[in-house]
């Protein structure tokens, strides 16, 4: 499998914002089969110490989300420092995908752009090629009715569940376009 769906939860919408969690699922776009999963919550306190910013509007948006989602993102007992999480995430990518992995973000410049800024903060090379970045929203634009009809299972804004949901409708759209 050579596709990787990535979802991050943040306290902002621009590179340089606090990242609360990184989730990723290795999958096959043609079949929707999934394989390895990565998830790690990150200490907001450590991220602020590293110079990342909190956007007030995004913080307030989180206050309006479900308690389940809030609890999943801020589980204190399961938080790591940002640098350690970035290193673990890179290892996960190198160990579970090929060097030509196709990385998916919703949109590419949100998830992937914010992550790239975090990699740069620690002088860590981005573990994928820029030309292999793919955008979930672009794929949706070809068949928005498929996304609309795909039932969400799990907790919205919990990265692993978001990844799995995106994989479901991306695979269905891919199948429709392939015909």
PDB file of C-alpha atoms in Angstrom:
ATOM      1  CA  UNK A   1       0.000   0.000   0.000  1.00  0.00           C
ATOM      2  CA  UNK A   2       1.369   3.322  -1.017  1.00  0.00           C
ATOM      3  CA  UNK A   3      -1.219   5.882   0.101  1.00  0.00           C
ATOM      4  CA  UNK A   4      -1.220   7.623   3.474  1.00  0.00           C
ATOM      5  CA  UNK A   5      -4.224   9.577   4.743  1.00  0.00           C
ATOM      6  CA  UNK A   6      -3.127  12.230   7.235  1.00  0.00           C
ATOM      7  CA  UNK A   7      -5.297  14.232   9.595  1.00  0.00           C
ATOM      8  CA  UNK A   8      -4.112  16.723  12.178  1.00  0.00           C
ATOM      9  CA  UNK A   9      -5.997  18.580  14.876  1.00  0.00           C
ATOM     10  CA  UNK A  10      -4.730  22.068  15.606  1.00  0.00           C
ATOM     11  CA  UNK A  11      -5.265  25.306  17.461  1.00  0.00           C
ATOM     12  CA  UNK A  12      -4.963  27.354  14.274  1.00  0.00           C
ATOM     13  CA  UNK A  13      -5.313  27.248  10.522  1.00  0.00           C
ATOM     14  CA  UNK A  14      -1.887  28.410   9.325  1.00  0.00           C
ATOM     15  CA  UNK A  15       1.631  26.994   9.397  1.00  0.00           C
ATOM     16  CA  UNK A  16       3.179  27.748  12.768  1.00  0.00           C
ATOM     17  CA  UNK A  17       0.031  26.969  14.773  1.00  0.00           C
ATOM     18  CA  UNK A  18      -0.129  24.525  17.671  1.00  0.00           C
ATOM     19  CA  UNK A  19      -0.694  20.921  16.546  1.00  0.00           C
ATOM     20  CA  UNK A  20      -2.752  18.927  19.054  1.00  0.00           C
ATOM     21  CA  UNK A  21      -2.528  15.544  17.330  1.00  0.00           C
ATOM     22  CA  UNK A  22      -1.239  13.757  14.258  1.00  0.00           C
ATOM     23  CA  UNK A  23      -3.095  10.760  12.837  1.00  0.00           C
ATOM     24  CA  UNK A  24      -2.364   8.727   9.725  1.00  0.00           C
ATOM     25  CA  UNK A  25      -3.644   5.536   8.122  1.00  0.00           C
ATOM     26  CA  UNK A  26      -1.839   3.575   5.411  1.00  0.00           C
ATOM     27  CA  UNK A  27      -4.340   2.505   2.737  1.00  0.00           C
ATOM     28  CA  UNK A  28      -4.934   1.371  -0.826  1.00  0.00           C
ATOM     29  CA  UNK A  29      -6.923   3.938  -2.799  1.00  0.00           C
ATOM     30  CA  UNK A  30      -8.174   1.308  -5.251  1.00  0.00           C
ATOM     31  CA  UNK A  31      -9.680  -1.019  -2.621  1.00  0.00           C
ATOM     32  CA  UNK A  32     -10.052   1.070   0.524  1.00  0.00           C
ATOM     33  CA  UNK A  33      -8.135  -1.550   2.498  1.00  0.00           C
ATOM     34  CA  UNK A  34      -6.258  -0.098   5.437  1.00  0.00           C
ATOM     35  CA  UNK A  35      -3.138  -1.251   7.164  1.00  0.00           C
ATOM     36  CA  UNK A  36      -0.926   0.521   9.690  1.00  0.00           C
ATOM     37  CA  UNK A  37      -2.193   3.374  11.869  1.00  0.00           C
ATOM     38  CA  UNK A  38      -0.351   6.219  13.595  1.00  0.00           C
ATOM     39  CA  UNK A  39      -1.859   8.470  16.245  1.00  0.00           C
ATOM     40  CA  UNK A  40      -0.232  10.714  18.804  1.00  0.00           C
ATOM     41  CA  UNK A  41      -1.522  13.578  20.926  1.00  0.00           C
ATOM     42  CA  UNK A  42       0.900  16.453  21.395  1.00  0.00           C
ATOM     43  CA  UNK A  43       1.436  18.710  24.392  1.00  0.00           C
ATOM     44  CA  UNK A  44       0.043  22.164  23.571  1.00  0.00           C
ATOM     45  CA  UNK A  45       2.231  23.527  26.372  1.00  0.00           C
ATOM     46  CA  UNK A  46       5.375  22.140  24.716  1.00  0.00           C
ATOM     47  CA  UNK A  47       4.267  23.421  21.310  1.00  0.00           C
ATOM     48  CA  UNK A  48       3.821  26.958  22.650  1.00  0.00           C
ATOM     49  CA  UNK A  49       7.285  26.691  24.259  1.00  0.00           C
ATOM     50  CA  UNK A  50       8.603  25.814  20.771  1.00  0.00           C
ATOM     51  CA  UNK A  51       7.127  29.055  19.416  1.00  0.00           C
ATOM     52  CA  UNK A  52       3.909  27.758  17.852  1.00  0.00           C
ATOM     53  CA  UNK A  53       0.829  29.957  18.125  1.00  0.00           C
ATOM     54  CA  UNK A  54      -2.763  29.501  19.296  1.00  0.00           C
ATOM     55  CA  UNK A  55      -5.463  31.133  17.188  1.00  0.00           C
ATOM     56  CA  UNK A  56      -8.348  32.401  19.344  1.00  0.00           C
ATOM     57  CA  UNK A  57     -11.031  31.631  16.739  1.00  0.00           C
ATOM     58  CA  UNK A  58      -9.851  28.032  16.400  1.00  0.00           C
ATOM     59  CA  UNK A  59      -9.697  27.659  20.173  1.00  0.00           C
ATOM     60  CA  UNK A  60     -13.293  28.894  20.417  1.00  0.00           C
ATOM     61  CA  UNK A  61     -14.302  26.516  17.584  1.00  0.00           C
ATOM     62  CA  UNK A  62     -12.942  23.620  19.664  1.00  0.00           C
ATOM     63  CA  UNK A  63     -15.097  24.757  22.595  1.00  0.00           C
ATOM     64  CA  UNK A  64     -18.156  24.146  20.382  1.00  0.00           C
ATOM     65  CA  UNK A  65     -17.159  20.598  19.418  1.00  0.00           C
ATOM     66  CA  UNK A  66     -18.344  17.455  21.181  1.00  0.00           C
ATOM     67  CA  UNK A  67     -16.913  16.589  24.575  1.00  0.00           C
ATOM     68  CA  UNK A  68     -15.855  13.242  23.081  1.00  0.00           C
ATOM     69  CA  UNK A  69     -13.720  14.987  20.463  1.00  0.00           C
ATOM     70  CA  UNK A  70     -12.289  17.438  22.982  1.00  0.00           C
ATOM     71  CA  UNK A  71     -11.358  14.592  25.328  1.00  0.00           C
ATOM     72  CA  UNK A  72      -9.696  12.582  22.552  1.00  0.00           C
ATOM     73  CA  UNK A  73      -7.533  15.550  21.561  1.00  0.00           C
ATOM     74  CA  UNK A  74      -6.456  16.632  25.030  1.00  0.00           C
ATOM     75  CA  UNK A  75      -5.888  13.284  26.766  1.00  0.00           C
ATOM     76  CA  UNK A  76      -3.164  14.458  29.132  1.00  0.00           C
ATOM     77  CA  UNK A  77      -1.798  11.022  29.953  1.00  0.00           C
ATOM     78  CA  UNK A  78      -1.031  10.354  26.294  1.00  0.00           C
ATOM     79  CA  UNK A  79       0.714  13.547  25.159  1.00  0.00           C
ATOM     80  CA  UNK A  80       4.226  13.770  23.781  1.00  0.00           C
ATOM     81  CA  UNK A  81       6.507  16.669  22.992  1.00  0.00           C
ATOM     82  CA  UNK A  82       6.153  17.985  19.447  1.00  0.00           C
ATOM     83  CA  UNK A  83       9.717  17.110  18.385  1.00  0.00           C
ATOM     84  CA  UNK A  84       9.400  13.527  19.639  1.00  0.00           C
ATOM     85  CA  UNK A  85       6.068  13.135  17.844  1.00  0.00           C
ATOM     86  CA  UNK A  86       7.510  14.469  14.588  1.00  0.00           C
ATOM     87  CA  UNK A  87      10.399  11.997  14.815  1.00  0.00           C
ATOM     88  CA  UNK A  88       8.022   9.104  15.612  1.00  0.00           C
ATOM     89  CA  UNK A  89       5.766  10.093  12.718  1.00  0.00           C
ATOM     90  CA  UNK A  90       8.704  10.178  10.294  1.00  0.00           C
ATOM     91  CA  UNK A  91       9.797   6.714  11.470  1.00  0.00           C
ATOM     92  CA  UNK A  92       6.253   5.450  10.985  1.00  0.00           C
ATOM     93  CA  UNK A  93       6.226   6.738   7.403  1.00  0.00           C
ATOM     94  CA  UNK A  94       9.666   5.306   6.590  1.00  0.00           C
ATOM     95  CA  UNK A  95       8.816   1.921   8.145  1.00  0.00           C
ATOM     96  CA  UNK A  96       5.302   1.485   6.721  1.00  0.00           C
ATOM     97  CA  UNK A  97       5.302   3.077   3.263  1.00  0.00           C
ATOM     98  CA  UNK A  98       7.530   3.320   0.221  1.00  0.00           C
ATOM     99  CA  UNK A  99       9.812   6.218  -0.638  1.00  0.00           C
ATOM    100  CA  UNK A 100       7.195   7.321  -3.186  1.00  0.00           C
ATOM    101  CA  UNK A 101       4.284   7.366  -0.735  1.00  0.00           C
ATOM    102  CA  UNK A 102       1.289   9.435  -1.828  1.00  0.00           C
ATOM    103  CA  UNK A 103       0.191  11.578   1.106  1.00  0.00           C
ATOM    104  CA  UNK A 104      -3.372  12.842   1.364  1.00  0.00           C
ATOM    105  CA  UNK A 105      -4.563  15.844   3.329  1.00  0.00           C
ATOM    106  CA  UNK A 106      -7.894  17.641   3.654  1.00  0.00           C
ATOM    107  CA  UNK A 107      -6.713  19.986   2.095  1.00  0.00           C
ATOM    108  CA  UNK A 108      -3.101  19.299   1.252  1.00  0.00           C
ATOM    109  CA  UNK A 109      -1.997  22.787   2.272  1.00  0.00           C
ATOM    110  CA  UNK A 110      -3.748  22.585   5.625  1.00  0.00           C
ATOM    111  CA  UNK A 111      -2.633  19.244   7.065  1.00  0.00           C
ATOM    112  CA  UNK A 112       0.521  18.824   5.028  1.00  0.00           C
ATOM    113  CA  UNK A 113       1.533  22.493   5.051  1.00  0.00           C
ATOM    114  CA  UNK A 114       1.198  22.804   8.812  1.00  0.00           C
ATOM    115  CA  UNK A 115       3.146  19.567   9.288  1.00  0.00           C
ATOM    116  CA  UNK A 116       5.884  20.733   6.922  1.00  0.00           C
ATOM    117  CA  UNK A 117       6.306  23.898   9.015  1.00  0.00           C
ATOM    118  CA  UNK A 118       6.647  21.720  12.138  1.00  0.00           C
ATOM    119  CA  UNK A 119       9.272  19.549  10.425  1.00  0.00           C
ATOM    120  CA  UNK A 120      11.158  22.711   9.454  1.00  0.00           C
ATOM    121  CA  UNK A 121      11.001  24.007  13.040  1.00  0.00           C
ATOM    122  CA  UNK A 122      13.243  21.098  14.054  1.00  0.00           C
ATOM    123  CA  UNK A 123      15.251  20.963  10.828  1.00  0.00           C
ATOM    124  CA  UNK A 124      13.740  17.567   9.972  1.00  0.00           C
ATOM    125  CA  UNK A 125      13.336  16.651   6.316  1.00  0.00           C
ATOM    126  CA  UNK A 126       9.732  16.181   5.214  1.00  0.00           C
ATOM    127  CA  UNK A 127       9.302  12.390   4.793  1.00  0.00           C
ATOM    128  CA  UNK A 128       7.507  12.614   1.440  1.00  0.00           C
ATOM    129  CA  UNK A 129       8.065  14.236  -1.933  1.00  0.00           C
ATOM    130  CA  UNK A 130       6.188  17.494  -2.498  1.00  0.00           C
ATOM    131  CA  UNK A 131       4.928  16.219  -5.857  1.00  0.00           C
ATOM    132  CA  UNK A 132       3.224  13.274  -4.084  1.00  0.00           C
ATOM    133  CA  UNK A 133       0.916  15.502  -2.018  1.00  0.00           C
ATOM    134  CA  UNK A 134      -2.741  14.870  -2.847  1.00  0.00           C
ATOM    135  CA  UNK A 135      -5.802  16.852  -1.861  1.00  0.00           C
ATOM    136  CA  UNK A 136      -8.950  15.152  -0.560  1.00  0.00           C
ATOM    137  CA  UNK A 137     -11.049  18.238  -1.357  1.00  0.00           C
ATOM    138  CA  UNK A 138     -10.043  18.193  -5.005  1.00  0.00           C
ATOM    139  CA  UNK A 139     -11.139  14.560  -5.300  1.00  0.00           C
ATOM    140  CA  UNK A 140     -14.447  15.387  -3.566  1.00  0.00           C
ATOM    141  CA  UNK A 141     -15.142  18.084  -6.157  1.00  0.00           C
ATOM    142  CA  UNK A 142     -15.535  15.371  -8.826  1.00  0.00           C
ATOM    143  CA  UNK A 143     -18.353  13.604  -6.946  1.00  0.00           C
ATOM    144  CA  UNK A 144     -19.516  15.560  -3.875  1.00  0.00           C
ATOM    145  CA  UNK A 145     -22.634  13.407  -3.612  1.00  0.00           C
ATOM    146  CA  UNK A 146     -20.486  10.429  -2.610  1.00  0.00           C
ATOM    147  CA  UNK A 147     -18.998  12.248   0.368  1.00  0.00           C
ATOM    148  CA  UNK A 148     -22.459  13.511   1.340  1.00  0.00           C
ATOM    149  CA  UNK A 149     -23.834   9.956   1.290  1.00  0.00           C
ATOM    150  CA  UNK A 150     -20.975   8.385   3.258  1.00  0.00           C
ATOM    151  CA  UNK A 151     -22.010   7.806   6.865  1.00  0.00           C
ATOM    152  CA  UNK A 152     -19.432   8.869   9.451  1.00  0.00           C
ATOM    153  CA  UNK A 153     -18.483   6.170  11.948  1.00  0.00           C
ATOM    154  CA  UNK A 154     -16.696   7.158  15.117  1.00  0.00           C
ATOM    155  CA  UNK A 155     -15.973  10.553  16.634  1.00  0.00           C
ATOM    156  CA  UNK A 156     -15.716  13.562  14.288  1.00  0.00           C
ATOM    157  CA  UNK A 157     -12.435  15.465  14.783  1.00  0.00           C
ATOM    158  CA  UNK A 158     -10.684  12.430  16.226  1.00  0.00           C
ATOM    159  CA  UNK A 159      -7.930  11.995  13.656  1.00  0.00           C
ATOM    160  CA  UNK A 160      -8.050   8.229  13.142  1.00  0.00           C
ATOM    161  CA  UNK A 161     -11.818   8.261  12.627  1.00  0.00           C
ATOM    162  CA  UNK A 162     -11.490  11.255  10.280  1.00  0.00           C
ATOM    163  CA  UNK A 163      -8.815   9.412   8.257  1.00  0.00           C
ATOM    164  CA  UNK A 164     -10.932   6.270   7.947  1.00  0.00           C
ATOM    165  CA  UNK A 165     -13.968   8.297   6.879  1.00  0.00           C
ATOM    166  CA  UNK A 166     -11.961  10.166   4.249  1.00  0.00           C
ATOM    167  CA  UNK A 167     -10.543   6.879   2.947  1.00  0.00           C
ATOM    168  CA  UNK A 168     -14.081   5.494   2.526  1.00  0.00           C
ATOM    169  CA  UNK A 169     -15.376   8.269   0.354  1.00  0.00           C
ATOM    170  CA  UNK A 170     -12.101   8.853  -1.514  1.00  0.00           C
ATOM    171  CA  UNK A 171     -12.048   5.179  -2.508  1.00  0.00           C
ATOM    172  CA  UNK A 172     -15.689   5.359  -3.621  1.00  0.00           C
ATOM    173  CA  UNK A 173     -15.012   8.473  -5.683  1.00  0.00           C
ATOM    174  CA  UNK A 174     -11.910   6.870  -7.195  1.00  0.00           C
ATOM    175  CA  UNK A 175     -13.984   3.808  -8.165  1.00  0.00           C
ATOM    176  CA  UNK A 176     -16.624   5.988  -9.790  1.00  0.00           C
ATOM    177  CA  UNK A 177     -14.045   7.977 -11.764  1.00  0.00           C
ATOM    178  CA  UNK A 178     -12.238   4.799 -12.872  1.00  0.00           C
ATOM    179  CA  UNK A 179     -15.349   3.434 -14.605  1.00  0.00           C
TER     180      UNK A 179
END
